[in-house]
CSV table of C-alpha atoms (C1' of nucleotides) in Angstrom, one decimal:
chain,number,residue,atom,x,y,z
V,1,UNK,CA,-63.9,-10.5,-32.9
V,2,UNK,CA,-65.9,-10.0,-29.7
V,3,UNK,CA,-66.5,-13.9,-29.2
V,4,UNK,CA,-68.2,-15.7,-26.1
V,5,UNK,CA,-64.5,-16.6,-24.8
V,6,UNK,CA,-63.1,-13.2,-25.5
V,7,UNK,CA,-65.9,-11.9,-23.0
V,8,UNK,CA,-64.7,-14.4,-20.7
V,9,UNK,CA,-60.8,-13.1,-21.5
V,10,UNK,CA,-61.9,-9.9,-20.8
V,11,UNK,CA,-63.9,-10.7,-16.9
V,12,UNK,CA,-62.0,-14.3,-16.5
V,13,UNK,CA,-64.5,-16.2,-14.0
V,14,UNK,CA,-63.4,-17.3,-10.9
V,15,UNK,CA,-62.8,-20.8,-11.8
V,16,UNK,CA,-60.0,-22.8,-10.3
V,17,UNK,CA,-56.2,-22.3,-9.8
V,18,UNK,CA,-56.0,-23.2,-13.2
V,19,UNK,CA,-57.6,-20.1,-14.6
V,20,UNK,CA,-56.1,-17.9,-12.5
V,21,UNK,CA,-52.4,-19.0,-13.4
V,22,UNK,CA,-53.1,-18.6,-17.1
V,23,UNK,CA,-54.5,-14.9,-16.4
V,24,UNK,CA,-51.0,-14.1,-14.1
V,25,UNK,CA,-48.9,-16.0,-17.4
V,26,UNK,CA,-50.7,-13.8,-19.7
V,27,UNK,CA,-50.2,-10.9,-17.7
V,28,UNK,CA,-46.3,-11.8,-17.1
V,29,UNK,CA,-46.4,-12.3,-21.4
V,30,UNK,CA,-48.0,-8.9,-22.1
V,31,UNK,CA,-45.3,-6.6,-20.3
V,32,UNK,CA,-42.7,-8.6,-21.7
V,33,UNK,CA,-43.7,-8.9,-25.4
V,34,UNK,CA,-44.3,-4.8,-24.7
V,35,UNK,CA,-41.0,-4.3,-23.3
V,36,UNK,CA,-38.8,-7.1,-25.3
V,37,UNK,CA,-40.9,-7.6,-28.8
V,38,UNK,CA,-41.8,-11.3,-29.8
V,39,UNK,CA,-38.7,-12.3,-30.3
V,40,UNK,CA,-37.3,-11.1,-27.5
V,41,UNK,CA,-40.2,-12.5,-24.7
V,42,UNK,CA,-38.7,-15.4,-23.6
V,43,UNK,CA,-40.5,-18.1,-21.8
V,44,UNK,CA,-37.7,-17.9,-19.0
V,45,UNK,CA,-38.2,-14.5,-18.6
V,46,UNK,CA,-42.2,-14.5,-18.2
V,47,UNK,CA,-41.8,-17.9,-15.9
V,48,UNK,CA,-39.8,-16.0,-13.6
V,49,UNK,CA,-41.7,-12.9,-13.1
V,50,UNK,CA,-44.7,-14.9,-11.7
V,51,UNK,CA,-42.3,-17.4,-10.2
V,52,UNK,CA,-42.4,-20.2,-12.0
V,53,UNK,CA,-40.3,-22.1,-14.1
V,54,UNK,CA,-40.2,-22.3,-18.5
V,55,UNK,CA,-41.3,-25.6,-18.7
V,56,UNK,CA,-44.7,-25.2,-16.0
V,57,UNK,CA,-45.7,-22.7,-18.6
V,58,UNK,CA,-46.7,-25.6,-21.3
V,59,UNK,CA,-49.2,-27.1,-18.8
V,60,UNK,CA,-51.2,-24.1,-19.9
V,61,UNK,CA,-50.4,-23.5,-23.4
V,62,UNK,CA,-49.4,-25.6,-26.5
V,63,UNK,CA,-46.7,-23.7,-27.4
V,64,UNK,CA,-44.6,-19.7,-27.0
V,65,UNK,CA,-47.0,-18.9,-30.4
V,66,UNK,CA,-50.6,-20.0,-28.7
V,67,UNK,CA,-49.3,-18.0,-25.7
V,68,UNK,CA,-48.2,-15.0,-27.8
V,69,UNK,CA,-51.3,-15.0,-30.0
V,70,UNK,CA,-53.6,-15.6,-26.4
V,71,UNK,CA,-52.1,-12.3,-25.6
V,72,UNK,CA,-52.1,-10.5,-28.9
V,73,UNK,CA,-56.1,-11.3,-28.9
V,74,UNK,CA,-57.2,-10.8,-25.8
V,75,UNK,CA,-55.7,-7.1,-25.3
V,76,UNK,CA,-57.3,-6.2,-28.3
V,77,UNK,CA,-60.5,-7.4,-27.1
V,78,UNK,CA,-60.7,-5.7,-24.1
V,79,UNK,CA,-60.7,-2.4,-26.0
V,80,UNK,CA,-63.0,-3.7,-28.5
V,81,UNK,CA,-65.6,-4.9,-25.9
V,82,UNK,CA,-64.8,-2.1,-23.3
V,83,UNK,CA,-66.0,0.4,-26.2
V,84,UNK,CA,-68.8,-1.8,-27.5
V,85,UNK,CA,-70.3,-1.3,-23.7
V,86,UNK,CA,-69.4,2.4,-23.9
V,87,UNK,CA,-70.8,3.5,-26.6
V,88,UNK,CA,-74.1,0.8,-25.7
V,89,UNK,CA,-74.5,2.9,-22.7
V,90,UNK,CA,-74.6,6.1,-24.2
V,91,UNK,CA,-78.7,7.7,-24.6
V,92,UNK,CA,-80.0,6.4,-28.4
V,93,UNK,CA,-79.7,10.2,-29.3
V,94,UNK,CA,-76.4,11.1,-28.8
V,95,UNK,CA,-75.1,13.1,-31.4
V,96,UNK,CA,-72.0,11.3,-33.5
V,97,UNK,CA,-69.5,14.1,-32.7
V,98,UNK,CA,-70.3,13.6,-28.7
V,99,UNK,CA,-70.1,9.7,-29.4
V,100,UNK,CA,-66.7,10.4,-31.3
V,101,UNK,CA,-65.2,12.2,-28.5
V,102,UNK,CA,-66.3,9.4,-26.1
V,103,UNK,CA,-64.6,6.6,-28.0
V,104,UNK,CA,-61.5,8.9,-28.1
V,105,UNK,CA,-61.2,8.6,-24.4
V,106,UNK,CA,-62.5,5.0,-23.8
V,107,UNK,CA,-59.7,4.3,-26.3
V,108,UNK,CA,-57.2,6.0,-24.6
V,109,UNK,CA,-58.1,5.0,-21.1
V,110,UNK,CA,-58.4,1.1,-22.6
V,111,UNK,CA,-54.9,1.5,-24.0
V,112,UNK,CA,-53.1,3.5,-21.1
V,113,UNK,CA,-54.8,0.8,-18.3
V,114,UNK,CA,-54.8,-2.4,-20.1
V,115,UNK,CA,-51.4,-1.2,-22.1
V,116,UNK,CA,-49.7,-4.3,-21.7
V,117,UNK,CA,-51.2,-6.5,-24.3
V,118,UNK,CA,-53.2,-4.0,-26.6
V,119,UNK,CA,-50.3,-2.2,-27.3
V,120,UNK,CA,-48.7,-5.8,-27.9
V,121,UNK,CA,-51.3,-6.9,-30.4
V,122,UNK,CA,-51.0,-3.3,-32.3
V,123,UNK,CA,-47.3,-3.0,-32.1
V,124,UNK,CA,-45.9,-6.3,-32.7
V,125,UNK,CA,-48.4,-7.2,-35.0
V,126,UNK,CA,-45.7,-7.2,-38.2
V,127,UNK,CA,-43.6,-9.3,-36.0
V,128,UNK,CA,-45.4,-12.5,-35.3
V,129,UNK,CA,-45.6,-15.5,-38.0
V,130,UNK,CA,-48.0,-15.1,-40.2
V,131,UNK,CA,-50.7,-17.4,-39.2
V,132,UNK,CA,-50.4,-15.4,-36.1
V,133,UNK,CA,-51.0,-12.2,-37.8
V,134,UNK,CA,-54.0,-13.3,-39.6
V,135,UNK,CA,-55.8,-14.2,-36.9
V,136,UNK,CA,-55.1,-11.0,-35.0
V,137,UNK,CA,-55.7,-8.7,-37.9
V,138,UNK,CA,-59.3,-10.0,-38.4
V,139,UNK,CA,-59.5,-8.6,-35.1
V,140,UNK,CA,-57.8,-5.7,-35.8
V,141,UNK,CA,-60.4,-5.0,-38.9
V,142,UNK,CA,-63.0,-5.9,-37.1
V,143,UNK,CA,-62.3,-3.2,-34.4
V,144,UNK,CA,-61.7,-0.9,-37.1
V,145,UNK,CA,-65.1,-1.2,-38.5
V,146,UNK,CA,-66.6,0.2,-34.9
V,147,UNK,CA,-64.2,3.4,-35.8
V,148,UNK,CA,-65.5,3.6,-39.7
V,149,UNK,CA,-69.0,3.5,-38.7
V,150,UNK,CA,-68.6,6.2,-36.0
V,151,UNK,CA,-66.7,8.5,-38.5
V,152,UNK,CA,-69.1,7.9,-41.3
V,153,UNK,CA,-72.1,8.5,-38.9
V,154,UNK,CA,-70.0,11.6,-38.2
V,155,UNK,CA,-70.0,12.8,-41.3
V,156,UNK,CA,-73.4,12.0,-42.1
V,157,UNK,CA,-74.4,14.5,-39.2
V,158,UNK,CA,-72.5,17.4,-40.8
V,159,UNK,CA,-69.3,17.3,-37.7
V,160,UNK,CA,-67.0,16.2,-40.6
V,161,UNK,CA,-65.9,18.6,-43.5
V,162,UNK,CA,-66.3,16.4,-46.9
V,163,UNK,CA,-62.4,17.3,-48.0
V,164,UNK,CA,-60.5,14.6,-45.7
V,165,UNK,CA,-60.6,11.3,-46.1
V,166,UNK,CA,-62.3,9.4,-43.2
V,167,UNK,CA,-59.8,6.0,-43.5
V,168,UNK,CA,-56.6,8.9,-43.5
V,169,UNK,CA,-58.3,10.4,-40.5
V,170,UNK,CA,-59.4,7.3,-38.1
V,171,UNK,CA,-55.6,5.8,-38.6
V,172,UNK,CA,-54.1,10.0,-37.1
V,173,UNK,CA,-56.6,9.2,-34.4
V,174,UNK,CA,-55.9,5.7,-33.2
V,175,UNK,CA,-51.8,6.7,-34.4
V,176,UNK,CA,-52.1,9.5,-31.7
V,177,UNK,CA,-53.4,7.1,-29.3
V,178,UNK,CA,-52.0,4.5,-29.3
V,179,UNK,CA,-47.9,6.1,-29.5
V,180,UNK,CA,-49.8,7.3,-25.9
V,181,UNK,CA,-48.9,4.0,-24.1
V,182,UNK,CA,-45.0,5.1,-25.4
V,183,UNK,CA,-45.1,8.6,-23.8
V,184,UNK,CA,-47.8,8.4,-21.1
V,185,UNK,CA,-46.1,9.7,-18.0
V,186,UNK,CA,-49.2,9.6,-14.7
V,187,UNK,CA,-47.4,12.4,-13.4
V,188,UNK,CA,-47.6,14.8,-15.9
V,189,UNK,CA,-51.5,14.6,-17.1
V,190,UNK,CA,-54.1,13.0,-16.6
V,191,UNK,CA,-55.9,10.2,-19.4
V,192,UNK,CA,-58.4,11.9,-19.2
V,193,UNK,CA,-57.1,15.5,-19.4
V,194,UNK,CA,-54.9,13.8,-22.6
V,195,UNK,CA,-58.0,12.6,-24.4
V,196,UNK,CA,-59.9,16.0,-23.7
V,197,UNK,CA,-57.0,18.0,-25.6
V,198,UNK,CA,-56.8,15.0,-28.6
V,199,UNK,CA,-60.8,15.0,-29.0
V,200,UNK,CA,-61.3,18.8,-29.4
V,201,UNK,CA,-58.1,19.0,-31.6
V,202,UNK,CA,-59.5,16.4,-33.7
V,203,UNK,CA,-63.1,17.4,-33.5
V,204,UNK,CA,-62.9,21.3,-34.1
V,205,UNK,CA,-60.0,20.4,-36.8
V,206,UNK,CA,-63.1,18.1,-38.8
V,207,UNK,CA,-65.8,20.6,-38.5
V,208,UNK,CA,-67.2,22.4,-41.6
V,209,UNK,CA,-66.3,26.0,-41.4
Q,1,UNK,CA,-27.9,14.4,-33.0
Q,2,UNK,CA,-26.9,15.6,-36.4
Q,3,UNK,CA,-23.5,15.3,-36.4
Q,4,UNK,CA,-21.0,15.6,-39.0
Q,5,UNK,CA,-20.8,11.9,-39.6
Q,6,UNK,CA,-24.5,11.5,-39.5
Q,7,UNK,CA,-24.7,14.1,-42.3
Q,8,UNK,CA,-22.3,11.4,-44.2
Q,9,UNK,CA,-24.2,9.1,-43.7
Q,10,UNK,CA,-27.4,10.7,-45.2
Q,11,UNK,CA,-25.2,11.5,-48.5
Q,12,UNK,CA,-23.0,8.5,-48.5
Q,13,UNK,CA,-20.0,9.6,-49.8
Q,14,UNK,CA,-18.6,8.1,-53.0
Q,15,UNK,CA,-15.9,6.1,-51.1
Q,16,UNK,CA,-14.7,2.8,-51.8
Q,17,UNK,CA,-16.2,-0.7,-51.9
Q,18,UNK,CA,-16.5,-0.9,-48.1
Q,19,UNK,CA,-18.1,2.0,-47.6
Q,20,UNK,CA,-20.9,0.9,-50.5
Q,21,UNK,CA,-21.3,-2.6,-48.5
Q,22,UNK,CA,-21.6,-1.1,-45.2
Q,23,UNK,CA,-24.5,1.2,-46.8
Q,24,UNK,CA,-26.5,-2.3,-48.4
Q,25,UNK,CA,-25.9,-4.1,-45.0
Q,26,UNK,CA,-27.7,-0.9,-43.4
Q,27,UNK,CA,-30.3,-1.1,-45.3
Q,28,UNK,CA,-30.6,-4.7,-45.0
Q,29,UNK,CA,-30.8,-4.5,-41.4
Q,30,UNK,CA,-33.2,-1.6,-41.5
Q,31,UNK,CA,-35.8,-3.7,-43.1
Q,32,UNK,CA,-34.9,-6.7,-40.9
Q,33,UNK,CA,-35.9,-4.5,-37.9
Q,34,UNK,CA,-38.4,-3.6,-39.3
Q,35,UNK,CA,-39.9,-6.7,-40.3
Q,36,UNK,CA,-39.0,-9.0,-37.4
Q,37,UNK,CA,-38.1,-6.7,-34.7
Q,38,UNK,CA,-35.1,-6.5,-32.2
Q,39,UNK,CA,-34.5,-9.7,-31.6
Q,40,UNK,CA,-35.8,-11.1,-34.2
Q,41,UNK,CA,-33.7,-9.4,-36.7
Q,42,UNK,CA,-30.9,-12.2,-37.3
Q,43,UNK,CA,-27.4,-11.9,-38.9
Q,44,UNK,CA,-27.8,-14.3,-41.3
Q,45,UNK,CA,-31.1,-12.9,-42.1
Q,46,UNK,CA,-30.1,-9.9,-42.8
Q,47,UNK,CA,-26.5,-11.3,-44.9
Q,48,UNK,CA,-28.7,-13.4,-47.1
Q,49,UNK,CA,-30.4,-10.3,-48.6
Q,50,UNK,CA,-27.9,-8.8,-49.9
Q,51,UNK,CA,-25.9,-12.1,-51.1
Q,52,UNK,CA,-23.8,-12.7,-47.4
Q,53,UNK,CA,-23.0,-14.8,-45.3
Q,54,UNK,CA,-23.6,-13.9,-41.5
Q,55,UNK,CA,-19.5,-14.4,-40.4
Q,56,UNK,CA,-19.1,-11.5,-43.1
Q,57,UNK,CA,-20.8,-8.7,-41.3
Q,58,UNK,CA,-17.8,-9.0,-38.7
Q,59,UNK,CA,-15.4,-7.0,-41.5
Q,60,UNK,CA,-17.8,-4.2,-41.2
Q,61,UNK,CA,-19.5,-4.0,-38.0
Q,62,UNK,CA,-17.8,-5.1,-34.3
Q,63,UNK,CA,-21.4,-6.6,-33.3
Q,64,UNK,CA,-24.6,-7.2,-33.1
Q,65,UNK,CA,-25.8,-4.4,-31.2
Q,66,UNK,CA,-23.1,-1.9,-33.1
Q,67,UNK,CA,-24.9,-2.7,-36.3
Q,68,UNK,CA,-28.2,-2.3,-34.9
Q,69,UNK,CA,-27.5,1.0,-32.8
Q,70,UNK,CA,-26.1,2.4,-36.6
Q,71,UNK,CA,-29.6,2.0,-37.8
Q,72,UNK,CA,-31.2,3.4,-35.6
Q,73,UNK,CA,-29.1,6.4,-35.4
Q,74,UNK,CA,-29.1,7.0,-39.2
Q,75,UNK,CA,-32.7,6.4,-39.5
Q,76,UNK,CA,-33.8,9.4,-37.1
Q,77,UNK,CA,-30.5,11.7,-38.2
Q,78,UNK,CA,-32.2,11.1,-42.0
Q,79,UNK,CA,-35.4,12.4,-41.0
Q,80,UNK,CA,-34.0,14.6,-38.3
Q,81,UNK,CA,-31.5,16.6,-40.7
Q,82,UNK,CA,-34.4,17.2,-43.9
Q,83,UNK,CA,-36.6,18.5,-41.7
Q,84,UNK,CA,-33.9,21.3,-40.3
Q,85,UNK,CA,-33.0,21.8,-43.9
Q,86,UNK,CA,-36.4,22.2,-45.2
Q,87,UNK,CA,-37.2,24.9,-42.1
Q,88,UNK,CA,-34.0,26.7,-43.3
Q,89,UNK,CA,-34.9,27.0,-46.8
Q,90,UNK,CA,-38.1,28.5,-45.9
Q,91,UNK,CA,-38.2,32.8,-46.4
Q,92,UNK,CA,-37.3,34.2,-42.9
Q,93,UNK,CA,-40.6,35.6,-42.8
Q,94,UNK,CA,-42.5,32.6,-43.4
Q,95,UNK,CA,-45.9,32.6,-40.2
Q,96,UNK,CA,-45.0,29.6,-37.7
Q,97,UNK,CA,-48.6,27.5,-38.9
Q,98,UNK,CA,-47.3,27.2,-42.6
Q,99,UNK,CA,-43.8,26.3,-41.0
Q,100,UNK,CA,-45.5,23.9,-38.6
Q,101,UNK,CA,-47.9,22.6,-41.5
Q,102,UNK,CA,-44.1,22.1,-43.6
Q,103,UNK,CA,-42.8,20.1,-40.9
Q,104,UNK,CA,-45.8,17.8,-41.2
Q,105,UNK,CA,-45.5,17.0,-44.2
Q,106,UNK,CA,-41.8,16.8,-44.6
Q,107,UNK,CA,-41.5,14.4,-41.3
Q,108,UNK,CA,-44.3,12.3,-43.0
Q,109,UNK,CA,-42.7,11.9,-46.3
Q,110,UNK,CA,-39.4,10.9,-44.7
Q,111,UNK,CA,-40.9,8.6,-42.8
Q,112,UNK,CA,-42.6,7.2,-45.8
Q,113,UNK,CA,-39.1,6.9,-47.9
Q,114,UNK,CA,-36.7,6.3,-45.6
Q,115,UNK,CA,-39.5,4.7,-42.9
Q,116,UNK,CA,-37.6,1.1,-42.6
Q,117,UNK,CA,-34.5,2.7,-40.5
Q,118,UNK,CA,-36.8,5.7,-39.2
Q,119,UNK,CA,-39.3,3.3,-37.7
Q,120,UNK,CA,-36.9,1.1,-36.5
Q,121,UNK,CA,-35.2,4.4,-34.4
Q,122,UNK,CA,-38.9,5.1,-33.5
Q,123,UNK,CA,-40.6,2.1,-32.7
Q,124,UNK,CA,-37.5,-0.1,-31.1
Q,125,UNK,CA,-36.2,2.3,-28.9
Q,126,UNK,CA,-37.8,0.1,-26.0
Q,127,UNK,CA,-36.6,-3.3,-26.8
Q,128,UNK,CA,-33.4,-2.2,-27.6
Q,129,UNK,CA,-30.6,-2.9,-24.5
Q,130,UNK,CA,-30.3,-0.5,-21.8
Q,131,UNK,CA,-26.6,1.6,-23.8
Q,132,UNK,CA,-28.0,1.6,-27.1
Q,133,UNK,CA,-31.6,3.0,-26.1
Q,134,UNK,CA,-29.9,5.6,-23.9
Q,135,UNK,CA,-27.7,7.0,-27.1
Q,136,UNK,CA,-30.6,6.8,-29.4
Q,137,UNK,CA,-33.0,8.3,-26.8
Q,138,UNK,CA,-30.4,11.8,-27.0
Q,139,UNK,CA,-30.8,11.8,-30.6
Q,140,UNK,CA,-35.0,11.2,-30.0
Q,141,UNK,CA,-34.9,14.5,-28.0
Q,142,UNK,CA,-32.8,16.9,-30.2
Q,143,UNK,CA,-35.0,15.7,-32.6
Q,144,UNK,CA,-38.5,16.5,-30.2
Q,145,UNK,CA,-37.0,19.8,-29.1
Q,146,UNK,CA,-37.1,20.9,-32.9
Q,147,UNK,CA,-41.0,20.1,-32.4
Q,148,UNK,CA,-41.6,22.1,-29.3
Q,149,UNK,CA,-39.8,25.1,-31.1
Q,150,UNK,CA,-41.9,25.2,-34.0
Q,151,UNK,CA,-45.0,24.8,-31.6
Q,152,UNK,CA,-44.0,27.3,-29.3
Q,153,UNK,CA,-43.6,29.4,-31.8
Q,154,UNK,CA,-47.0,28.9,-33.0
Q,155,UNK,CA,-48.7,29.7,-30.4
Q,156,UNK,CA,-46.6,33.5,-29.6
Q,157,UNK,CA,-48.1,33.9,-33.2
Q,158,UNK,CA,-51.4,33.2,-31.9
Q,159,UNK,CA,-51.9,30.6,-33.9
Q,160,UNK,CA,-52.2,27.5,-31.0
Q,161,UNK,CA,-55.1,28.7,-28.4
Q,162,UNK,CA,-54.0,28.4,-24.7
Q,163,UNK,CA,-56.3,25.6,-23.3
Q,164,UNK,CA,-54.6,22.4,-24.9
Q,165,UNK,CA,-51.0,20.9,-23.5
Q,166,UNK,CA,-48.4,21.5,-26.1
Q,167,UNK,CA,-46.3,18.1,-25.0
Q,168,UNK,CA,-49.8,16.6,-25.6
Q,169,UNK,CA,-50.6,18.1,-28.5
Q,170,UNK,CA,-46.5,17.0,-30.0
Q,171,UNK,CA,-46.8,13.7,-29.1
Q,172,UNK,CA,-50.3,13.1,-31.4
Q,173,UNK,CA,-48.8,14.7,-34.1
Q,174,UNK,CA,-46.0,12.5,-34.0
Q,175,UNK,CA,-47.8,9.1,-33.4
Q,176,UNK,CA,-50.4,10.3,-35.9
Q,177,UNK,CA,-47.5,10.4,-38.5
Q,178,UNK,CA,-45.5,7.6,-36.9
Q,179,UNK,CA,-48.1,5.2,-37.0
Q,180,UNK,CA,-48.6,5.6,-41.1
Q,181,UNK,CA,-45.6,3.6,-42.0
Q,182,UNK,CA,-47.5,0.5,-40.9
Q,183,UNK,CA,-50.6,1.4,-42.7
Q,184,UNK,CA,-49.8,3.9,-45.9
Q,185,UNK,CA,-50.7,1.9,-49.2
Q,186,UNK,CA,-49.4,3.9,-52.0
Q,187,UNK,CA,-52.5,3.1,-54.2
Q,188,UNK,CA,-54.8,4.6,-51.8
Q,189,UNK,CA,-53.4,8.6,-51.0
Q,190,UNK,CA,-50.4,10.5,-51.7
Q,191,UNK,CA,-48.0,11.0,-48.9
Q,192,UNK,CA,-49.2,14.7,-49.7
Q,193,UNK,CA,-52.6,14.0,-49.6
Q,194,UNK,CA,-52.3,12.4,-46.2
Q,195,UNK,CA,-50.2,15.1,-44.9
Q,196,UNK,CA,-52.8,17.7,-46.2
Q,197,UNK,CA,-55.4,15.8,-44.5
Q,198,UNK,CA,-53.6,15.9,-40.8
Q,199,UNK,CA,-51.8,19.4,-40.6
Q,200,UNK,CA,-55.4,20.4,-42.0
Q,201,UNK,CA,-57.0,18.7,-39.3
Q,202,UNK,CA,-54.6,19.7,-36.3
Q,203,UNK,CA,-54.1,23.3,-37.6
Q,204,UNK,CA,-57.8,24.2,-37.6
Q,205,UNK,CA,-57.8,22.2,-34.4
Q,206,UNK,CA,-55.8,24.6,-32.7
Q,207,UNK,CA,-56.7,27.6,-33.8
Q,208,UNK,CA,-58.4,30.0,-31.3
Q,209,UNK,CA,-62.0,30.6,-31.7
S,1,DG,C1',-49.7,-28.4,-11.4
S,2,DT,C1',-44.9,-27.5,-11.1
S,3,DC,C1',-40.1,-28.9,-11.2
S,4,DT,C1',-35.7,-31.0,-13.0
S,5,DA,C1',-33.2,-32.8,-16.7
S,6,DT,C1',-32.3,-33.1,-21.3
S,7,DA,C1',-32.8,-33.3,-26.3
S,8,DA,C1',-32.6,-30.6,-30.6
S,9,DA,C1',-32.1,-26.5,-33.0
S,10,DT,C1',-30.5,-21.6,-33.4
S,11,DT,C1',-27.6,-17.9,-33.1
S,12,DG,C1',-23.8,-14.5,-32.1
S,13,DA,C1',-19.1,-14.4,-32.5
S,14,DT,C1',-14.2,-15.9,-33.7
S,15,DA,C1',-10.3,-18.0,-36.4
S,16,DG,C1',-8.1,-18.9,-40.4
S,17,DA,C1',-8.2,-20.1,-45.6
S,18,DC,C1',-8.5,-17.9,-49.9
N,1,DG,C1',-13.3,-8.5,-48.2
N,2,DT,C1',-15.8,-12.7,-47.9
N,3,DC,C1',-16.2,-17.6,-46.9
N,4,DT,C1',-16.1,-21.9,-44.2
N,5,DA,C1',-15.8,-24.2,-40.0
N,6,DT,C1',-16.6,-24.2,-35.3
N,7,DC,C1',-17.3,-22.9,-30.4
N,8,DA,C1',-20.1,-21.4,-26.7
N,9,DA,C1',-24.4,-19.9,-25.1
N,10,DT,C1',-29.4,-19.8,-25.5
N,11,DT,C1',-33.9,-21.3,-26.1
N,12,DT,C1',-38.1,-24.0,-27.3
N,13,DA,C1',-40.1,-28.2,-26.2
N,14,DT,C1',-40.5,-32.8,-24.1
N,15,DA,C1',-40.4,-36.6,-20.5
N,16,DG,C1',-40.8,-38.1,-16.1
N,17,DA,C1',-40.3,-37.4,-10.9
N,18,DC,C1',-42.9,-35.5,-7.1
DNA sequence: GTCTATAAATTGATAGAC
DNA sequence: GTCTATCAATTTATAGAC
């Protein structure tokens, strides 16, 4: 679900006050879904963050679900697209484990930086209504495809032992990454020094003997 | 955190009514969490299930939160208090990787049977309020100090190669198994299959060359 | 665009009947 | 032990002033 208007989510254009409000609202919504859960964000409490009041909040959005769902989607698409350019910027004959490793750490860096609302649209995706859900998931499924095609190419080029099953193994590698937004302290290492340690775990753990 | 009463309240003993009803209201709530969240979990929700009405709850819980904190505290104890049992069964002389590779499995399996109060202790602990995350938390880190035992352990055995952060390394295990609640499908592996899949993958990922 | 005021619906919690 | 009835507090959403 990389759309025309997720692109535009992802580098809003300078457009008017307008825009820029509903990027500070969604901004306000994402740490408070992460830190409160969808029941818990309440339109009083993201208002006040960016100093505004509950009711201002519907000259932007329909209703708390469009704003939640606005959210939920546009996190995810930041990752998606961020690692759609990544992996698009990479020389044609990269080898799949080296392209692996590289969406590991564009993964993790997505998710540590733009925490907010891609951890949102993972973690509470069990907890919005179900309309809701569907939409997001077809974005979470489409996101997954990126990871089953990079495993399967993967495989194909001999860096992944034919005894594990690649669906078992993508969901321990985006598990491990995503619980990162949970535990990440700045302080104690670095993204990147995180993802080098998870990659060549993962990666020398897959290889054929 | 395993404590004399949270070992009762893994084997429920055979007590009255009361104690029976408190037991279904558990796992009633456990599932509510899991489904809907903190705040999202209501009373009457969670009476209804089990043939309640919300007013009821009162007789066996002094609130809200008390009810939800008791979750929580059971669900990690349960998984917290196999795992030591399973590491004590073990011969004495059993090498720290197949110990590490038994704690896999056994923390995925409870999380698999028991994964609507588990998960709930697990993936919560943020939205719950300031008192109750601060209890549960304690219990979190008797639980993760089990973890750093076994894989310090591992590594004096040689059997963990020096260049990758052991906090690190913990914390993808964990999410890596955390995270399959939300996405194991009993139709498509074996909690034992799975489990042989990721200790597979993050034991030969360790290893030194 | 944002605010104030308010309507309408929920929900946690308590009290008392049975 | 559980239910019914009810209170008090919140919260989403709307309407109209500015």
């Amino acid at each position: 679900m990389v759309s025309s208007s997720a692109l535009a989510a992802v580098e809003p254009p300078p457009d008017g006050k307008a825009e820029a409000t509903r990027a500070r609202i969604l901004d306000a919504a994402a740490r408070a879904l992460r830190a409160r859960g969808y029941a818990g964000a309440r339109l009083a409490d993201i208002a006040s963050e960016i100093g505004m009041k509950a009711g201002s909040l519907y000259y932007h959005f329909d209703s708390r679900e469009a704003l939640v769902e606005a959210v939920m989607a546009r996190g995810l698409d930041y990752v998606h697209t961020t690692l759609e350019r990544r992996l698009a910027s990479l020389p044609a004959d990269t080898p799949p484990p080296v392209r692996l490793e590289q969406a590991i750490e564009t993964h993790l860096v997505g998710m540590l930086t733009q925490g907010d609302a891609a951890s949102a649209s993972i973690k509470l995706i069990w907890q919005v209504p179900p309309d809701v859900r569907a939409r997001v998931l077809a974005g979470h499924r489409a996101y997954g495809a990126l990871w089953k095609k990079l495993l399967r190419d993967a495989r194909r080029a001999g860096a992944i032992r034919d005894d594990v099953d690649l669906s078992v193994v993508r969901m321990a590698i985006l598990g491990a990454l995503n619980w990162a937004v949970d535990w990440y302290r700045p302080e104690r290492a670095s993204p990147a020094a995180i993802a080098r340690d998870i990659s060549s775990m993962v990666l020398r753990g897959l290889e054929a003997e």
